[in-house]
Short mmCIF file of C-alpha atoms in Angstrom, two decimals:
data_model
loop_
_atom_site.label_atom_id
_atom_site.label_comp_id
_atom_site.label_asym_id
_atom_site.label_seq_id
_atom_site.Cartn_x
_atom_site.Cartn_y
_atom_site.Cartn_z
CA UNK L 1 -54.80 12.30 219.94
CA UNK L 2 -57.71 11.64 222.28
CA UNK L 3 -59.40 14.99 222.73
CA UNK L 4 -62.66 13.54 224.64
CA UNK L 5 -63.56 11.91 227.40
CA UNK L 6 -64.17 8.07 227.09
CA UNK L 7 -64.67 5.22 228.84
CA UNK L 8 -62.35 2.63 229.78
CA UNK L 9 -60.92 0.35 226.61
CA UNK L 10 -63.23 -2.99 228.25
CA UNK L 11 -66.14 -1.07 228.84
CA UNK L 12 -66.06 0.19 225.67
CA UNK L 13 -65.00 -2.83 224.10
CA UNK L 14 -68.49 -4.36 226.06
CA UNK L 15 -71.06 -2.20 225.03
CA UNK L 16 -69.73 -2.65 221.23
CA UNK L 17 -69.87 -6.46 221.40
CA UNK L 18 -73.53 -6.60 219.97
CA UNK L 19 -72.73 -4.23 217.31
CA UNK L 20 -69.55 -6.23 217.15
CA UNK L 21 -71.03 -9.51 216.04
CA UNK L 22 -73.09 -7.88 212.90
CA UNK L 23 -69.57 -6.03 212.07
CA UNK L 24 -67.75 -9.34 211.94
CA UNK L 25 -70.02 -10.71 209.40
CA UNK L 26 -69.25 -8.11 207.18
CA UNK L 27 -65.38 -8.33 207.50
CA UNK L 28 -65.23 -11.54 206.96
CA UNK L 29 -66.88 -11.61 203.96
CA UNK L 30 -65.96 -12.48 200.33
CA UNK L 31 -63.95 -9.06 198.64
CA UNK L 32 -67.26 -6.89 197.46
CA UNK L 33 -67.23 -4.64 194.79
CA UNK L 34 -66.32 -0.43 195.23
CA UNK L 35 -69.06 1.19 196.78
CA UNK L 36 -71.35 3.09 195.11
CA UNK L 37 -70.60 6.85 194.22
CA UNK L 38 -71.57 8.86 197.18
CA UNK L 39 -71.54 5.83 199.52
CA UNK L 40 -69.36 3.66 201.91
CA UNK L 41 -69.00 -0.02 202.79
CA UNK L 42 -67.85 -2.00 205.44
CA UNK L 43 -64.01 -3.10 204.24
CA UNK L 44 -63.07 -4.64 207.27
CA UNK L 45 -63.21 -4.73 211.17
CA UNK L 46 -59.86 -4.20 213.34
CA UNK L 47 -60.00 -5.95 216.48
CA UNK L 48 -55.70 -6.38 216.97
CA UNK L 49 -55.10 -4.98 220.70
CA UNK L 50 -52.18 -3.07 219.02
CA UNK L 51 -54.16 -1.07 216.59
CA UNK L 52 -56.55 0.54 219.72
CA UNK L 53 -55.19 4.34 218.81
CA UNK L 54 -54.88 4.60 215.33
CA UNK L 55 -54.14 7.66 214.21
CA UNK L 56 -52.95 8.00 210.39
CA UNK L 57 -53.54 5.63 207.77
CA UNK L 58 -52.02 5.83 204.32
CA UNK L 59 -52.98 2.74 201.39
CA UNK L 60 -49.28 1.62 200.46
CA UNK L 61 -48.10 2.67 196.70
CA UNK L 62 -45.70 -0.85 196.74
CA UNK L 63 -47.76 -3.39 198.12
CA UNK L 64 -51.75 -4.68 196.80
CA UNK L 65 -54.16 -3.93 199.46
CA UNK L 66 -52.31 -2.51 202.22
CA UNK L 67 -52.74 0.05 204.44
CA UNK L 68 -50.28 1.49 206.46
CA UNK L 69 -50.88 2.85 209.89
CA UNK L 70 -49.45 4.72 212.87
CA UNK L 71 -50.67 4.72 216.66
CA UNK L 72 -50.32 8.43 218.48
CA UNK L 73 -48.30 9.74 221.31
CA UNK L 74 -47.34 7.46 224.46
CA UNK L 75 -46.49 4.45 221.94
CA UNK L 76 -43.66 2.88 220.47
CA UNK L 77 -42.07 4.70 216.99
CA UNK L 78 -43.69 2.10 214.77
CA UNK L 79 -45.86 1.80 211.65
CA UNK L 80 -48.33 -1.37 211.12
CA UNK L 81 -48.74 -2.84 207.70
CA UNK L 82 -52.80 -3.82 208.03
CA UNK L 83 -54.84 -5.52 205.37
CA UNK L 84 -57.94 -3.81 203.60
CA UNK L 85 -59.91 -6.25 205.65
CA UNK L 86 -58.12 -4.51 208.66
CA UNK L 87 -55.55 -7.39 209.44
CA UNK L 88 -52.51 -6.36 210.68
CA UNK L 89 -49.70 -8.11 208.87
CA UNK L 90 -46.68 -6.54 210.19
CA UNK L 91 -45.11 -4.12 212.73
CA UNK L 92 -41.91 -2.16 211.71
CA UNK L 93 -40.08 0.53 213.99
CA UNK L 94 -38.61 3.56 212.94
CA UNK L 95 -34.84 3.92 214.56
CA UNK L 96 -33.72 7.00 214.89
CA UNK L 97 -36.85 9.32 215.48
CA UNK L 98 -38.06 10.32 218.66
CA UNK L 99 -42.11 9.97 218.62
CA UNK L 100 -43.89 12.71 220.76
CA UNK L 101 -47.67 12.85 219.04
CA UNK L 102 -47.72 11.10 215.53
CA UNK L 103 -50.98 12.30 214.11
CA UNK L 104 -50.88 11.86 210.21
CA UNK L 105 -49.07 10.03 208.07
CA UNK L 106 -49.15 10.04 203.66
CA UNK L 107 -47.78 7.97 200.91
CA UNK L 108 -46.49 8.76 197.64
CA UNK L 109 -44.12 7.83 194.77
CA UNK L 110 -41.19 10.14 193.74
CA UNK L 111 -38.55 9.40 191.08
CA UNK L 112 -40.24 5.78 190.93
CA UNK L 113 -39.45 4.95 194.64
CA UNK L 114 -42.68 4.31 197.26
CA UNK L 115 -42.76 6.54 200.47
CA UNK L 116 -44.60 7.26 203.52
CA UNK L 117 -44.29 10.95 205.39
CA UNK L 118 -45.05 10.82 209.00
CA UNK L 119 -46.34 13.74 210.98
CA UNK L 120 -45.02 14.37 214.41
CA UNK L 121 -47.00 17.33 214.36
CA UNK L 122 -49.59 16.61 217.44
CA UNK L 123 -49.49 19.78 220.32
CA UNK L 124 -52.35 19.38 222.24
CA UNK L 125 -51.32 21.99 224.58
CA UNK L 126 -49.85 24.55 222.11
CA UNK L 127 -46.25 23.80 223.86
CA UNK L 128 -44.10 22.44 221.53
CA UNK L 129 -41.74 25.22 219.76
CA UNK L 130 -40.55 22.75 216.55
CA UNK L 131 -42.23 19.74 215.11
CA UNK L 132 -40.82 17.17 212.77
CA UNK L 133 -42.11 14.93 209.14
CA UNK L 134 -40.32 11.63 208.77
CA UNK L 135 -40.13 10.18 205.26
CA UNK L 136 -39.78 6.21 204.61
CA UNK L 137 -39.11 4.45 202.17
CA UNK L 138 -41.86 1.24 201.71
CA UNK L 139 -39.91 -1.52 202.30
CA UNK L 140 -39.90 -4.43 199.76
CA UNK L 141 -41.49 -7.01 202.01
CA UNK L 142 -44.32 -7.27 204.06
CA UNK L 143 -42.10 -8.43 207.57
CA UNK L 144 -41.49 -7.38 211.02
CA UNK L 145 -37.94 -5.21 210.55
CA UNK L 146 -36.44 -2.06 211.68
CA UNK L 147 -36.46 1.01 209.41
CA UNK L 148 -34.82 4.28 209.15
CA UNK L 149 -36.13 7.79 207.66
CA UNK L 150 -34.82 8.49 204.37
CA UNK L 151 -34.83 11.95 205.72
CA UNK L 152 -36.54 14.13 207.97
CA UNK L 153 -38.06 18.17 207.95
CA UNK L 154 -37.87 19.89 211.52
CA UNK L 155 -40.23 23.01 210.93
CA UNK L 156 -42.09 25.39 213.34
CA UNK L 157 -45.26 27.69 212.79
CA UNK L 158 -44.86 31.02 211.39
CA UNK L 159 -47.27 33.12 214.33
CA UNK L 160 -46.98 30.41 217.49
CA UNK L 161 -48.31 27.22 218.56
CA UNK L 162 -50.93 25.28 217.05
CA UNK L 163 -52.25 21.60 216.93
CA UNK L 164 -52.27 20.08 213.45
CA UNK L 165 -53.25 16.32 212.88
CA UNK L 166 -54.02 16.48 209.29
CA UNK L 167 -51.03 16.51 206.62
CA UNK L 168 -51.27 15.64 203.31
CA UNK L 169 -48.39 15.49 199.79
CA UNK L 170 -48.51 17.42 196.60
CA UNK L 171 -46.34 15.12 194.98
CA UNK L 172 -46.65 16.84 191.90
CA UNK L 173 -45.49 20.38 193.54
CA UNK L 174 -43.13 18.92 195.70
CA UNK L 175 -44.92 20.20 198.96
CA UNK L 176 -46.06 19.27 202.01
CA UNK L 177 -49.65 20.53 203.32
CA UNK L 178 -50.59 21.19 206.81
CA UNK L 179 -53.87 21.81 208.24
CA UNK L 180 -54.49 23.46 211.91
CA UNK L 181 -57.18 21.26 214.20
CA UNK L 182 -58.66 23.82 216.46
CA UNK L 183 -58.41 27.33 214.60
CA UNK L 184 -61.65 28.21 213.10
CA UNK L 185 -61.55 28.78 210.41
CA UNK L 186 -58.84 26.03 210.00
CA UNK L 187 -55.93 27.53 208.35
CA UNK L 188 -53.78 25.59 205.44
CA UNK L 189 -50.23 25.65 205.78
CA UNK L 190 -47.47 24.61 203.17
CA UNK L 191 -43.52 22.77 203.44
CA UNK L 192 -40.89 21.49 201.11
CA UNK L 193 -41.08 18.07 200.59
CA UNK L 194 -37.29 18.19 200.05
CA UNK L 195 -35.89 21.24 201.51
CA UNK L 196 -31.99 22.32 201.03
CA UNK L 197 -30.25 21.14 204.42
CA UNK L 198 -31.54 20.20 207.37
CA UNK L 199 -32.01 23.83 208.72
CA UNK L 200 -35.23 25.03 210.84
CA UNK L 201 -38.26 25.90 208.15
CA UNK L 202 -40.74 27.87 208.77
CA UNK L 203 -44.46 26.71 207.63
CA UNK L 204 -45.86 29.45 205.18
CA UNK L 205 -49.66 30.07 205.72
CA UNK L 206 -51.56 29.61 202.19
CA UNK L 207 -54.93 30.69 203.50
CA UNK L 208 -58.14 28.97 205.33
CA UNK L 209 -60.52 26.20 204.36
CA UNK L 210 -64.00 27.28 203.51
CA UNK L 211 -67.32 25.69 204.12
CA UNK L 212 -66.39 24.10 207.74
CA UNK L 213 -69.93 22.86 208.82
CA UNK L 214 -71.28 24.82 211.89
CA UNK L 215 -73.11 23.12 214.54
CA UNK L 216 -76.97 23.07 214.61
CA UNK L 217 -78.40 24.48 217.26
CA UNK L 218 -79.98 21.47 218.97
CA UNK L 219 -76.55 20.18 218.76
CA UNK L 220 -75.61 23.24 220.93
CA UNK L 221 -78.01 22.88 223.15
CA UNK L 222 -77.89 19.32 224.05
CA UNK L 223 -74.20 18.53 223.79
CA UNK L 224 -71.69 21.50 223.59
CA UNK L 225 -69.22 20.00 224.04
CA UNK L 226 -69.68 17.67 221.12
CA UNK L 227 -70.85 20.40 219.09
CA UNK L 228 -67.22 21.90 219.65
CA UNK L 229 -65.42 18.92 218.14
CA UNK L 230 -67.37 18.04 215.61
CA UNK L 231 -65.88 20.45 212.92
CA UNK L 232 -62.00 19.91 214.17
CA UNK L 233 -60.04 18.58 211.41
CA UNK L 234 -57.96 15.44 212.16
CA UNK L 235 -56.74 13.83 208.81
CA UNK L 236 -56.33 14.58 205.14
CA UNK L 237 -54.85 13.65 201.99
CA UNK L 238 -54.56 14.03 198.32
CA UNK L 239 -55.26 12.17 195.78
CA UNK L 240 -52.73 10.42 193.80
CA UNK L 241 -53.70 12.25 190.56
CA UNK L 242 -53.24 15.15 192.83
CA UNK L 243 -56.75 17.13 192.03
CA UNK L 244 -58.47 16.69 195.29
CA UNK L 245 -57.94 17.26 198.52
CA UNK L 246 -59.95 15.22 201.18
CA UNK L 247 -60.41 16.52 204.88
CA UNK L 248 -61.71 14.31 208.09
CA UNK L 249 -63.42 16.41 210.96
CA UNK L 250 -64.90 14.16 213.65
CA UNK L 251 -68.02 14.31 211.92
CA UNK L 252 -68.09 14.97 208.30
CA UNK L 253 -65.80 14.11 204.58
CA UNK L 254 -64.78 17.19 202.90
CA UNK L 255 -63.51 17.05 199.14
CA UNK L 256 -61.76 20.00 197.75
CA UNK L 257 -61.47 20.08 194.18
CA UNK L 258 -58.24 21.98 192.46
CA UNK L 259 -58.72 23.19 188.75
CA UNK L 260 -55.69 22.47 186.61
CA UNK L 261 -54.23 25.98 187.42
CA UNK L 262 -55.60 26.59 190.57
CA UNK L 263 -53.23 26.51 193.79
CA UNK L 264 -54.01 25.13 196.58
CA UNK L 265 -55.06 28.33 198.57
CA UNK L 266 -57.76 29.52 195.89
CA UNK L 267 -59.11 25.81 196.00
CA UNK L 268 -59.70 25.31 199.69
CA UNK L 269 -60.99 28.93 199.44
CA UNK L 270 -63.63 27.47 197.58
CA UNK L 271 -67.07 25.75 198.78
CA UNK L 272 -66.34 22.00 199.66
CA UNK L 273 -68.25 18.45 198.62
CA UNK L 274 -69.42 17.76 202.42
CA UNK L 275 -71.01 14.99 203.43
CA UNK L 276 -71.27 13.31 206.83
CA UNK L 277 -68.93 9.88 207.56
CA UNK L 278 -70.24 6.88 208.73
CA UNK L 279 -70.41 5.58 212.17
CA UNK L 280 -67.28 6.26 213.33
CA UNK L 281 -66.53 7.37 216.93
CA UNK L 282 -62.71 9.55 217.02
CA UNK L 283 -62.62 9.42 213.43
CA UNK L 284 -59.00 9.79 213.17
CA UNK L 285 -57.58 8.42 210.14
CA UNK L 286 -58.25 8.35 206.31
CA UNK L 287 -56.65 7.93 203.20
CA UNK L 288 -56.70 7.84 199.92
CA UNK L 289 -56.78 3.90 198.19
CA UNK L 290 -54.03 3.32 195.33
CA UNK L 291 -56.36 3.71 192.83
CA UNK L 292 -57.98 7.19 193.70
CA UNK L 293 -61.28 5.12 193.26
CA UNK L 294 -62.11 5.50 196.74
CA UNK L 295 -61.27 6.35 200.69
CA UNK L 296 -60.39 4.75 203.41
CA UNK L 297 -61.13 5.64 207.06
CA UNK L 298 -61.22 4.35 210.37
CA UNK L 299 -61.10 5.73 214.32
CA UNK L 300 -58.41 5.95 217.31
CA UNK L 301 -60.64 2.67 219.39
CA UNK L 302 -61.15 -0.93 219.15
CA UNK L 303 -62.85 -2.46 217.45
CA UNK L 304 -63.05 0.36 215.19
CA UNK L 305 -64.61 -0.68 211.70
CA UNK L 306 -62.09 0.16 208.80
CA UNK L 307 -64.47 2.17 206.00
CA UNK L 308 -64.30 2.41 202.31
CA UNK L 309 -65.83 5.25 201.06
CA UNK L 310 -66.49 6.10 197.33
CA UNK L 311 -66.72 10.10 197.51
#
């Protein structure tokens, strides 16, 4: 969810037309090779109208070189199937679900079936008193359809309201992580992935994440406001051979490393791999790729360049 102040879509959309052009070029060029360790490339450019608030993005465990994504609160309950050039190759909504703020979404495989987990878990004003995770099943063809959850978690905080954009899926341990946005430190939270009935749960708190840069002081001085946001965490996601965990703030990658025995809590208790993401203003959205080679990552504007980055 927008948390700053912007300008209108067309006078953004204006000012980024020079910076546009040079973008283009590199979208629309031949497939490139993985970017180097420690680096990121230019995958693609998303310029789609529909694809202006992106805010979860998830690379598909059925389909080559797809990406699935989700706009936030104030749209339709739908998911876009976009290309790794950024693309968008089909629009499916999700019947039965009511959409307040969808702010994360994952993908995983379980008992050899591809899924996505959506996060209605947005609460900008700290109002809401129960939240709700869909689960999907990928559908077999790439085609504008209508979808229904496979099922569905309703769960509330333990200790109040909080705003949480980033979720991510231990596949492996069957579990569902949740991180807070504006708590500092941000705290790490922790849900079935397939809990008994359909009852209420209750998030359990596994601890905080270490290592959250702190603004500079410059930053301070000459833009507090940015300085504020810049540390707010707004995606994650694990990888698929479920040893890392991978956290968006508005201004830097975090990578988490888990030891074989570790749990979660002791890892994010740890000192991060930080380092600061590309140009990418309301960086929103990033996911793992299929592979666990690399990420991908892209922001809640258009045209918002779509980002692989090889941690």
């Amino acid at each position: 969810m927008r948390t700053v102040a912007t300008a209108p879509p067309a006078a953004r959309a204006r000012r980024a037309l020079p910076l546009c052009a040079a973008l283009l070029l590199a979208a629309c060029a031949a497939e490139s090779p993985p970017p180097a360790h420690g680096s990121s490339q230019m995958a693609g450019m998303m310029l789609d109208p529909q694809l202006s608030e992106i805010s979860g993005l998830a690379a598909s465990r059925r389909h080559a070189d797809v990406l699935w994504m989700h706009d936030d609160g104030g749209n339709p309950e739908r998911l876009f199937a976009v290309s790794t050039h950024g693309d968008r190759l089909a629009t499916l909504r999700i019947d039965g679900v009511t959409k307040t703020d969808w702010e994360d979404i994952a993908a995983f495989e379980l008992d050899g079936r591809a899924y996505l987990l959506i996060a209605d878990t947005g609460d900008n004003g700290g109002l809401r008193r129960s939240l709700q995770l869909h689960v999907i099943e990928e559908p077999a063809k790439l085609e504008n359809a209508r979808l229904k959850p496979a099922w569905s978690i309703a769960f509330r905080w333990p200790d109040g309201a909080r705003d949480c954009e980033a979720v991510a899926v231990d596949v492996q341990r069957k579990q569902v992580l949740l991180i807070s946005k504006k708590r500092r430190p941000p705290e790490l939270f922790a849900l079935p992935l397939m809990p008994a009935g359909n009852a209420l749960q209750t998030a359990t708190r596994l601890g905080a994440l270490a290592g959250i840069p702190e603004p500079d002081a410059q930053t301070l001085r000459n833009s507090p406001a940015r300085a504020k946001l810049q540390g707010q965490v707004t995606a994650a996601d694990v990888s698929p051979d479920g040893r890392t965990l991978a956290v968006m703030t508005y201004r830097y990658l975090l990578l988490y490393p888990r030891a074989p025995r570790q749990t979660w809590a002791e890892a994010v208790a740890a000192k991060p791999r930080i380092s600061d993401l590309p140009w990418l203003p309301q960086a929103e959205a990033l996911g793992w790729s299929a592979d666990g080679r690399s990420l991908y990552a892209t922001g809640e504007f258009i045209p918002a360049p779509l980002y692989r980055i090889a941690p």
